[in-house]
XYZ file of C-alpha atoms in Angstrom:
294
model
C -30.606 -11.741 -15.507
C -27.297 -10.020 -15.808
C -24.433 -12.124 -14.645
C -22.418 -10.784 -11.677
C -19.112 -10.929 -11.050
C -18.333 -10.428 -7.539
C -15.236 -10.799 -6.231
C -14.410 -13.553 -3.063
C -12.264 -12.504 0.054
C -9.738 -14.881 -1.649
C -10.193 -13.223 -5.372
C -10.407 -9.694 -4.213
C -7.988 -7.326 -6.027
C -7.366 -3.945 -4.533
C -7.352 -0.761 -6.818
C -6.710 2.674 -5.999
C -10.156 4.450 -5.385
C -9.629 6.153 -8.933
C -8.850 3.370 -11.266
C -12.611 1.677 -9.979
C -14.156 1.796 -13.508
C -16.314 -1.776 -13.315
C -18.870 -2.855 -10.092
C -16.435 -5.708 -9.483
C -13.655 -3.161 -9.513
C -15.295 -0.803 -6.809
C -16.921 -4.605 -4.562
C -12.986 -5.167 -4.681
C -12.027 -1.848 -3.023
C -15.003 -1.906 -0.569
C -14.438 -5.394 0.433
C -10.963 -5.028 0.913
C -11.698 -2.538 3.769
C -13.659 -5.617 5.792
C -12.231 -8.155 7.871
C -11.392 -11.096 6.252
C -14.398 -13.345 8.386
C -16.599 -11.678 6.972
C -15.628 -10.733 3.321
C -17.321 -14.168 1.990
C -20.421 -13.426 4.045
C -20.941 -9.205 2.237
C -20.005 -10.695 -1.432
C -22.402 -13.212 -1.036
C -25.258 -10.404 -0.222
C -24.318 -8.182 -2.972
C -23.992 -10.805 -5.302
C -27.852 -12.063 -4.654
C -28.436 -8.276 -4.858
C -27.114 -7.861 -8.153
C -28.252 -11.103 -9.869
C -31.685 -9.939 -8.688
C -31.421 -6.580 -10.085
C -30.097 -7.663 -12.954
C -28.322 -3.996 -14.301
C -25.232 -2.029 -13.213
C -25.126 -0.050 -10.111
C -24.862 3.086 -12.101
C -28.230 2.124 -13.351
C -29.643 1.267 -10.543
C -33.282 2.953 -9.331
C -34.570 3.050 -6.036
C -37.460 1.222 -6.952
C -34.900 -1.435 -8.017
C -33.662 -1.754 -4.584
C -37.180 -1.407 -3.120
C -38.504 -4.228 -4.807
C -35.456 -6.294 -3.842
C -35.755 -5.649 -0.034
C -39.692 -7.160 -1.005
C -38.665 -10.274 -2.417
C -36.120 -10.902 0.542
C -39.354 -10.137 3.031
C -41.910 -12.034 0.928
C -39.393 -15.126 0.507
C -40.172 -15.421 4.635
C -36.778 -17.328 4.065
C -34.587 -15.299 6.185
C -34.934 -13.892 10.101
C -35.065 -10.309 10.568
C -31.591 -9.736 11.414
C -30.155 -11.947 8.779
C -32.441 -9.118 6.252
C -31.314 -6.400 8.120
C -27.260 -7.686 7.329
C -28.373 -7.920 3.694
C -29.918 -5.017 3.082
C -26.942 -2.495 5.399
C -24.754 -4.751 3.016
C -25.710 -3.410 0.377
C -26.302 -0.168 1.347
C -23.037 -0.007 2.531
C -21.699 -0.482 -1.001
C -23.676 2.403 -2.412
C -22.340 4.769 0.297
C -19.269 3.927 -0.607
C -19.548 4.585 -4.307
C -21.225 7.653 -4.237
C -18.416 8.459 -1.243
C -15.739 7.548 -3.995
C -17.369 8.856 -6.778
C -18.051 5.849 -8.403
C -22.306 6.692 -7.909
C -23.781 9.863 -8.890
C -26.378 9.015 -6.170
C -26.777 6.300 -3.704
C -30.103 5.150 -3.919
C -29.363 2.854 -0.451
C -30.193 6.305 1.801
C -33.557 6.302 1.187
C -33.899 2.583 2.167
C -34.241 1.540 5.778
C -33.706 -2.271 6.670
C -36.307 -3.841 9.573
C -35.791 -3.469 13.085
C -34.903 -7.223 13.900
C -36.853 -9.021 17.345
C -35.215 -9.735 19.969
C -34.744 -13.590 19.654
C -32.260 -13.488 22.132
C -34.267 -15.151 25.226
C -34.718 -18.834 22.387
C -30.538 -18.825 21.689
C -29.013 -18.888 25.052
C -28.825 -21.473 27.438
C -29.202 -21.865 31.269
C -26.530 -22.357 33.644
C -27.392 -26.257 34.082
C -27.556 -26.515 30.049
C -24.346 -24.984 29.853
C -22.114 -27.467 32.716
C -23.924 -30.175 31.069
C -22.931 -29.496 27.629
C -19.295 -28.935 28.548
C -19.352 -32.140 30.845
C -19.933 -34.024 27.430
C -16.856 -33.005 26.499
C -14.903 -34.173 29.107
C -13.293 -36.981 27.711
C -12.123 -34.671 25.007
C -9.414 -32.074 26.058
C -9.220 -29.496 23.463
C -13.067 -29.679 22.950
C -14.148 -28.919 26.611
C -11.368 -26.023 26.928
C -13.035 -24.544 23.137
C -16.087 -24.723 24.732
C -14.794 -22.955 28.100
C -13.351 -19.845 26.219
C -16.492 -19.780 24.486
C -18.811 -19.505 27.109
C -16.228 -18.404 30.422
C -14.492 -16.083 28.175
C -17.483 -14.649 25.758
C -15.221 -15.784 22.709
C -16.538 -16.068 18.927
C -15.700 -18.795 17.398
C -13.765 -17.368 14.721
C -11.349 -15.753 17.827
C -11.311 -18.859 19.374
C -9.689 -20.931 16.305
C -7.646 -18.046 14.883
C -6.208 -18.279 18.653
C -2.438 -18.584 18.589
C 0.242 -19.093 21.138
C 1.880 -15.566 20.941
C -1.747 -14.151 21.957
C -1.491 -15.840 24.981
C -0.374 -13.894 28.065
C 0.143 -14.832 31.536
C -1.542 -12.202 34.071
C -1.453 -12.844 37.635
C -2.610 -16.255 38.283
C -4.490 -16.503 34.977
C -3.624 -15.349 31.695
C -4.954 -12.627 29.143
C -5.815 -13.672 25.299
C -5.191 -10.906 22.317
C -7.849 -12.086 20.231
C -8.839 -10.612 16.431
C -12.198 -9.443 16.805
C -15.366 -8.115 13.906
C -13.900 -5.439 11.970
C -9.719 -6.367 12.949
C -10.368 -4.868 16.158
C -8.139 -6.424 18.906
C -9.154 -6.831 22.319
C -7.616 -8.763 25.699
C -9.696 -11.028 26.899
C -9.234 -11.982 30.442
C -8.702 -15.837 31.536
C -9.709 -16.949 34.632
C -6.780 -19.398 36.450
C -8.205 -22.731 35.970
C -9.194 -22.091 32.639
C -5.799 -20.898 31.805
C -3.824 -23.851 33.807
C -6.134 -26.013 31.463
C -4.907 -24.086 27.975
C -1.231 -25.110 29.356
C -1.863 -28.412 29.545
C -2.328 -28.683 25.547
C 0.312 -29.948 23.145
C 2.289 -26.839 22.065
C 2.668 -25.839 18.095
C 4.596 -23.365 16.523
C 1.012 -21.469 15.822
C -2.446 -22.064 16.489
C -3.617 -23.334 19.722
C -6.610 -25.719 18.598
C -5.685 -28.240 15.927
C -7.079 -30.834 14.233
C -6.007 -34.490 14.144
C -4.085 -33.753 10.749
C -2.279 -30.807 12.469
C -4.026 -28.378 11.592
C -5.788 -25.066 12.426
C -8.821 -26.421 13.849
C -11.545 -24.556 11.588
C -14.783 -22.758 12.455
C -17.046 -25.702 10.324
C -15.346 -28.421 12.650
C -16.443 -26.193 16.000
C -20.112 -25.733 14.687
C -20.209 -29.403 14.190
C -18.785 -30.425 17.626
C -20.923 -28.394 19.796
C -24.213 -29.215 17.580
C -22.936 -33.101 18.808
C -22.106 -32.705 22.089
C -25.581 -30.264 22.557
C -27.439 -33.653 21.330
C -25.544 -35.897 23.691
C -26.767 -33.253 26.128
C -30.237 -33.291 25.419
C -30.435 -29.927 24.730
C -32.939 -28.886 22.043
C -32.819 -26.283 19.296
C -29.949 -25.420 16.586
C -27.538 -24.686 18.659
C -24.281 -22.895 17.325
C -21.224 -21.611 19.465
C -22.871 -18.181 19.510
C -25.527 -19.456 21.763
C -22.691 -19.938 24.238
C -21.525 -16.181 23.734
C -25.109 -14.951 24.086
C -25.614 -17.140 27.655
C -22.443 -15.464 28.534
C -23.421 -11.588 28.441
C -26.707 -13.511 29.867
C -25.455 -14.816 32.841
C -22.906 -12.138 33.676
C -25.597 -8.906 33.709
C -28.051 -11.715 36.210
C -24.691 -11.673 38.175
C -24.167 -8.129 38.288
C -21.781 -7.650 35.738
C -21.666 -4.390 34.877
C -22.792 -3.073 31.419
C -19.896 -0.965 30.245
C -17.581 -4.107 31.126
C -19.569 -6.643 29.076
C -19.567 -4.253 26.212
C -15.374 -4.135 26.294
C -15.382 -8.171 27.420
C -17.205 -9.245 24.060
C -15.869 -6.331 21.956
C -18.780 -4.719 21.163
C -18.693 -1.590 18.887
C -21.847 0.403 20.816
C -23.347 -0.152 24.096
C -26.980 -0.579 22.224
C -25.726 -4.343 21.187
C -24.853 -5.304 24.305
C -28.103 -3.431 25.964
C -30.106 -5.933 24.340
C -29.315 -8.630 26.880
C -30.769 -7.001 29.319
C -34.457 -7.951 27.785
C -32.998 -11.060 27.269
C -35.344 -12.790 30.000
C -38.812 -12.257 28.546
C -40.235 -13.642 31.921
C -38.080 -11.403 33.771
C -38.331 -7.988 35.067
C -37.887 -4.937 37.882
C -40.913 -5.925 39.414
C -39.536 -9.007 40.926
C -37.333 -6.611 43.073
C -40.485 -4.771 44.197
C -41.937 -5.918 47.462
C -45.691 -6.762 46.643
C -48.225 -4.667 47.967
């Protein structure tokens, strides 16, 4: 097995597009186009992807790559979507070489990832989950008001803790949040007034607006820890993650009428199809309930 080299998001050097003579060389350059969340997560894919393949991506075959995308589906280790981010990983890198002209041919076209389920309906939660899980936090400040922006807002976690005072903007009676989305997109994020008198109430820094009790930025690990206790507490079952509370969001807001094209600019999504899909979010749910029976 050939050993890879694969630059981290902290490692990563960037070339000019014409000095990339080495795969680590042209991972560098590609990765350095990504936001920095998710750098760690693509040079961990194309790492497996290369250890597997064991050759150069000049030398590369498309049966190579075929028989990877096997392995990952025979493993039955990952979820659909989780091979459908490994394998557009990857494929993104060979675009990118033969875009460069790094690859003489990107073998990555002729590969299609699977079409992941919607799994949506068994990671959300319902409107009584959510008050109780958020009244667990009660006794804790900064925890209930992470969880708030979270669900209220739509927030990812990694917005929420790379939150920092400048972002925050008053806006009537409520306030507006400049928040760092996927791909260093910015957005504004409306909050709502109590939510926002609530932020004002925390101890102010000279930078982030969640710390920890060393006094500093809270981080993303600590936030995927807190809600998986305060979801226990709560009696709430499943492996719950702060996403859940984004997903119950775009839930709840299209069963309230929110409109689609607003959702899609409230949680920064790059295509209306990603937000769409929380519209078959209810499996148990449909048009006909509107329908007088007959």
């Amino acid at each position: 097995m050939m050993k890879t080299n694969v630059p981290s998001s902290s490692s990563a050097m960037v070339y000019a597009v014409s000095d990339a003579c080495t795969d680590t060389q042209l991972v560098s350059i590609w990765l350095a186009g990504k936001s920095k969340t998710s750098q760690n997560t693509y040079a961990s894919h194309i790492k497996q992807f290369l250890e597997y393949v064991g050759k150069p991506l000049k030398e590369l075959k498309l049966e190579d790559m075929q028989l990877w995308v096997s392995s990952l589906e025979n493993s039955q280790r990952y979820k659909t979507a989780t091979l459908k981010l490994k394998i557009n990983t990857v494929k993104s890198l060979l675009t990118f070489g033969q875009k460069v002209g790094y690859l003489q041919f990107n073998i990555g076209s002729a590969v299609k990832p699977p079409n992941p389920k919607n799994e949506l309906s068994s990671r959300m939660l319902s409107e009584t989950e959510v008050t109780t899980l958020i009244e667990k936090a009660n006794q804790n400040q900064r925890d209930r008001i992470i969880l708030k922006l979270m669900y209220v807002c739509g927030m990812r976690v990694s917005e929420v803790v790379g939150l920092n005072w400048r972002d925050l903007v008053p806006n009537n009676n409520g306030g507006l949040a400049i928040v760092l989305g996927k791909g260093g997109k910015t957005r504004v994020v409306l909050i709502p007034e109590k939510l926002w008198l609530d932020i004002q109430q925390l101890p102010k820094t000279d930078d982030a607006v969640f710390i920890s009790r060393k006094k500093n930025r809270i981080s993303r690990k600590t936030v995927h820890y807190m809600i998986k206790q305060y979801a226990k507490q709560a009696g709430i079952n499943g492996n719950v993650s702060p996403h859940w509370l984004r997903h119950s969001h775009a839930t709840h807001s299209i069963e309230r009428g929110c409109n689609l094209h607003l959702l899609q600019q409230s949680l920064g999504h790059s295509n209306l199809s990603i937000t769409s899909r929380y519209l078959h979010a209810r499996p148990n749910e449909g048009s006909s309930q509107f329908i007088q029976d007959i």
